[in-house]
Coordinates of C-alpha atoms in Angstrom, one line a residue:
X1 CA 85.2 107.9 113.7
X2 CA 81.5 108.0 112.3
X3 CA 79.0 105.5 111.5
X4 CA 79.2 104.6 107.6
X5 CA 75.3 104.5 107.6
X6 CA 74.9 108.2 109.0
X7 CA 77.6 109.8 106.0
X8 CA 74.6 109.1 103.3
X9 CA 72.5 112.3 105.2
X10 CA 75.7 114.7 104.7
X11 CA 76.2 116.6 102.1
X12 CA 78.3 116.9 99.7
X13 CA 81.5 119.4 101.5
X14 CA 80.6 118.1 104.7
X15 CA 80.8 114.6 103.8
X16 CA 83.8 115.0 102.2
X17 CA 85.3 116.9 105.7
X18 CA 83.5 114.4 108.0
X19 CA 85.8 111.4 105.5
X20 CA 88.7 113.3 105.1
X21 CA 89.5 113.1 109.0
X22 CA 88.3 109.7 109.4
X23 CA 90.5 108.3 107.0
X24 CA 93.0 110.5 109.1
X25 CA 92.4 108.7 112.0
X26 CA 91.9 105.3 110.8
X27 CA 95.5 106.2 109.2
X28 CA 96.9 107.0 112.8
X29 CA 95.5 104.0 114.5
X30 CA 96.6 101.6 111.7
X31 CA 100.1 103.3 112.3
X32 CA 100.1 102.4 116.1
X33 CA 100.3 106.3 116.5
X34 CA 96.8 107.0 117.7
X35 CA 95.4 109.4 120.1
X36 CA 94.1 108.2 123.4
X37 CA 90.6 108.1 122.8
X38 CA 90.6 108.0 119.1
X39 CA 91.4 104.1 118.4
X40 CA 89.2 102.6 116.6
X41 CA 86.7 100.7 118.8
X42 CA 83.6 99.4 116.3
X43 CA 82.7 95.7 118.2
X44 CA 80.5 95.2 114.9
X45 CA 82.8 96.0 112.0
X46 CA 86.8 95.2 111.6
X47 CA 88.8 97.8 111.0
X48 CA 89.7 97.2 107.4
X49 CA 85.8 96.5 106.9
X50 CA 85.0 99.7 107.9
X51 CA 87.7 101.0 105.7
X52 CA 86.4 99.7 102.7
X53 CA 82.8 101.0 103.2
X54 CA 84.3 104.2 103.3
X55 CA 86.3 104.0 100.8
X56 CA 82.9 102.7 98.5
X57 CA 81.3 105.8 99.4
X58 CA 84.4 107.8 98.1
X59 CA 84.0 106.0 94.8
X60 CA 80.5 107.3 94.8
X61 CA 81.9 111.2 94.6
X62 CA 80.6 112.7 91.4
X63 CA 83.7 114.9 92.1
X64 CA 85.9 112.4 92.4
X65 CA 88.0 112.6 89.1
X66 CA 88.4 109.4 86.9
X67 CA 92.3 108.7 87.3
X68 CA 91.9 109.3 91.3
X69 CA 89.0 106.7 91.1
X70 CA 90.5 104.4 89.0
X71 CA 93.5 104.5 91.6
X72 CA 91.5 104.0 94.9
X73 CA 89.4 101.2 93.0
X74 CA 92.7 99.1 92.4
X75 CA 93.7 99.3 96.0
X76 CA 90.3 98.4 96.9
X77 CA 90.4 95.2 94.5
X78 CA 94.4 94.2 95.1
X79 CA 94.6 90.6 96.3
X80 CA 96.5 92.0 99.5
X81 CA 94.7 95.0 101.5
X82 CA 96.8 97.4 101.6
X83 CA 94.9 99.1 104.6
X84 CA 96.9 102.3 105.7
X85 CA 97.5 103.1 101.9
X86 CA 93.7 102.9 100.7
X87 CA 93.1 105.7 103.6
X88 CA 95.9 107.5 102.8
X89 CA 94.9 107.5 98.9
X90 CA 91.1 108.5 99.8
X91 CA 92.0 111.1 102.5
X92 CA 94.5 113.1 99.8
X93 CA 92.0 112.6 96.7
X94 CA 89.0 113.9 99.3
X95 CA 91.5 117.0 100.4
X96 CA 92.2 117.8 96.9
X97 CA 88.3 118.3 95.8
X98 CA 87.8 120.2 99.1
X99 CA 90.6 122.4 98.6
X100 CA 92.3 121.9 101.7
X101 CA 96.3 120.3 101.2
X102 CA 97.4 118.9 104.0
X103 CA 101.0 121.0 105.1
X104 CA 103.6 119.5 106.1
X105 CA 102.8 118.5 110.1
X106 CA 99.8 116.9 109.4
X107 CA 100.7 114.1 107.2
X108 CA 101.0 110.6 109.1
X109 CA 104.3 109.8 109.6
X110 CA 105.0 106.7 112.2
X111 CA 108.2 106.6 113.9
X112 CA 110.8 104.4 113.1
X113 CA 110.9 100.9 115.2
X114 CA 114.2 100.3 116.9
X115 CA 116.2 97.7 114.8
X116 CA 116.5 94.1 116.3
X117 CA 118.9 91.8 115.3
X118 CA 117.3 87.9 115.0
X119 CA 117.9 87.3 119.1
X120 CA 115.2 89.9 119.4
X121 CA 118.2 92.4 120.7
X122 CA 117.8 95.9 119.7
X123 CA 121.5 97.1 118.0
X124 CA 123.4 99.5 118.8
X125 CA 123.6 102.9 116.5
X126 CA 127.2 102.5 114.6
X127 CA 128.3 105.8 113.6
X128 CA 132.1 107.0 112.8
X129 CA 133.7 108.4 116.0
X130 CA 134.3 111.9 115.0
X131 CA 132.1 112.9 112.5
X132 CA 130.2 115.7 113.8
X133 CA 128.2 118.8 112.5
X134 CA 126.8 122.2 113.7
X135 CA 124.3 123.8 113.3
X136 CA 124.0 127.2 113.1
X137 CA 121.0 129.3 113.4
X138 CA 119.0 127.0 111.8
X139 CA 115.2 128.4 112.0
X140 CA 112.9 125.7 110.4
X141 CA 111.8 123.3 112.2
X142 CA 111.5 121.1 109.9
X143 CA 114.9 121.3 108.9
X144 CA 116.7 120.8 112.2
X145 CA 114.9 117.5 111.9
X146 CA 115.9 116.4 108.5
X147 CA 119.7 117.4 110.1
X148 CA 118.6 115.4 112.6
X149 CA 117.6 112.3 110.3
X150 CA 120.5 112.4 107.6
X151 CA 123.0 112.5 110.7
X152 CA 121.7 109.6 111.9
X153 CA 121.3 108.0 108.7
X154 CA 124.6 108.7 107.6
X155 CA 126.6 107.6 110.7
X156 CA 127.4 111.0 112.1
X157 CA 128.6 110.4 116.0
X158 CA 127.2 114.0 117.3
X159 CA 125.0 117.1 116.5
X160 CA 126.0 120.5 117.9
X161 CA 123.5 123.5 117.6
X162 CA 124.2 127.1 117.9
X163 CA 122.2 128.8 120.8
X164 CA 120.0 130.2 118.4
X165 CA 119.1 127.3 116.8
X166 CA 115.8 125.9 116.8
X167 CA 115.3 123.5 119.8
X168 CA 115.2 119.6 118.1
X169 CA 112.7 119.1 121.4
X170 CA 110.1 121.2 119.2
X171 CA 107.3 119.6 118.6
X172 CA 108.1 119.6 114.7
X173 CA 111.1 119.2 114.6
X174 CA 110.8 115.8 116.1
X175 CA 108.3 114.9 113.8
X176 CA 110.0 115.3 110.6
X177 CA 112.9 114.2 112.7
X178 CA 111.2 110.5 113.0
X179 CA 112.7 109.2 116.1
X180 CA 116.6 110.4 115.0
X181 CA 116.4 113.3 117.4
X182 CA 116.2 110.7 120.1
X183 CA 118.4 108.1 119.0
X184 CA 121.6 111.1 117.9
X185 CA 123.4 112.8 120.9
X186 CA 123.6 116.0 120.3
X187 CA 124.5 119.5 122.8
X188 CA 123.9 123.5 122.6
X189 CA 126.8 125.1 121.9
X190 CA 128.8 128.8 121.2
X191 CA 131.1 128.3 118.2
X192 CA 134.2 128.6 121.2
X193 CA 132.8 125.8 123.0
X194 CA 133.0 122.9 119.8
X195 CA 135.4 120.7 120.7
X196 CA 139.4 122.3 119.6
X197 CA 140.7 119.2 118.7
X198 CA 138.4 118.8 116.3
X199 CA 139.2 120.0 112.5
X200 CA 136.5 122.3 111.8
X201 CA 135.1 123.3 107.9
X202 CA 131.7 124.8 106.9
X203 CA 129.1 124.2 103.9
X204 CA 128.9 127.4 102.2
X205 CA 129.5 129.1 98.6
X206 CA 132.8 130.0 97.5
X207 CA 134.9 127.4 98.2
X208 CA 136.8 124.5 97.2
X209 CA 134.0 121.6 94.9
X210 CA 132.7 118.7 96.9
X211 CA 134.5 116.6 94.4
X212 CA 138.0 118.1 95.4
X213 CA 137.7 118.7 98.6
X214 CA 139.6 116.6 100.9
X215 CA 137.7 115.6 103.6
X216 CA 139.0 115.1 107.3
X217 CA 138.3 111.5 108.8
X218 CA 137.1 113.5 112.2
X219 CA 135.4 117.1 112.3
X220 CA 133.0 119.4 112.6
X221 CA 130.7 120.7 109.6
X222 CA 129.3 123.7 110.0
X223 CA 125.6 124.3 108.2
X224 CA 124.0 127.9 108.2
X225 CA 120.7 129.5 107.9
X226 CA 118.3 129.3 105.8
X227 CA 118.4 132.8 104.9
X228 CA 122.4 134.1 105.6
X229 CA 124.5 130.9 105.4
X230 CA 127.1 130.5 108.0
X231 CA 128.1 133.5 110.1
X232 CA 131.6 135.6 109.6
X233 CA 132.0 134.1 112.8
X234 CA 131.6 130.4 111.7
X235 CA 134.2 131.5 108.4
X236 CA 136.7 132.5 111.2
X237 CA 136.6 129.3 113.1
X238 CA 136.0 127.3 110.2
X239 CA 140.4 126.6 109.8
X240 CA 140.2 123.2 107.8
X241 CA 138.1 125.0 104.8
X242 CA 135.7 125.5 102.6
X243 CA 133.3 123.1 101.3
X244 CA 131.3 124.0 98.4
X245 CA 128.0 121.7 96.0
X246 CA 128.7 122.8 92.6
X247 CA 125.3 124.2 90.9
X248 CA 124.5 125.4 86.8
X249 CA 120.7 126.3 87.8
X250 CA 119.8 130.1 87.9
X251 CA 119.0 130.6 91.5
X252 CA 121.9 127.8 92.2
X253 CA 120.8 127.1 95.8
X254 CA 119.8 124.4 97.7
X255 CA 117.0 123.6 100.8
X256 CA 120.1 123.1 103.9
X257 CA 118.7 119.6 104.3
X258 CA 118.9 118.6 100.8
X259 CA 122.6 120.1 101.2
X260 CA 123.3 118.8 104.1
X261 CA 122.3 115.2 102.8
X262 CA 124.6 115.7 99.7
X263 CA 128.0 116.4 102.0
X264 CA 127.3 113.8 104.3
X265 CA 127.1 111.3 101.1
X266 CA 130.4 112.8 99.7
X267 CA 132.1 113.0 103.4
X268 CA 131.2 109.1 104.3
X269 CA 132.5 107.9 100.4
X270 CA 135.9 109.7 101.0
X271 CA 136.2 107.9 104.7
X272 CA 135.2 104.7 103.4
X273 CA 138.3 105.2 100.6
X274 CA 140.4 105.7 103.1

């Protein structure tokens, strides 16, 4: 954090960078994820007033586009002051002026809080027993986190990962998983180590269209790597079949996390119908 009065002594580029850093720190503090020692601690000025002062400095920036200025001004004068949204808005407009765009791991995302009932008791996670996914050689930690987030949200019981899959313990996987990696049950396993009693199928091109696929009540869906799809060994292991998402685009390609989300929605629909 920096005293607002000191910012006027800085040049344009340096001032913008300092402001962007301050807004990022404020946003983390508001979200309750500030690093130790970086919490807001100005005794003479409330955090809301500090945020407003910094936002007004941004409004005076001659390089701030008119639409960005109008958006920030509207947030400052809104009947209910949304402190975190003001910080996010100001920071991202500053980054656009600077020419530095935040990478996915720079986004200030607070983990979801546990769901509680009216008595304050944490609700147990609900899931469809025996509905599982096997992530084979997924390389991107963001995709791994996304798969866990979708699996948890849609009610999968468990996630299996191949020995060469990026670990769910990886920092960026944890971040994109939004707390779901800690909630979900998961296990590292080879194809041969998957439960023999559960039917296994793959999500891959060249199979039965997803609208016509007869989803099992319990089973394991194998999703393959971003580059190569599922392995020949996985295709051999998938004795229940192959399901495909029909596409008509020129590239006919989906991110593995997006594809898994579509599959889980269809699987859950099938379970609910039966």
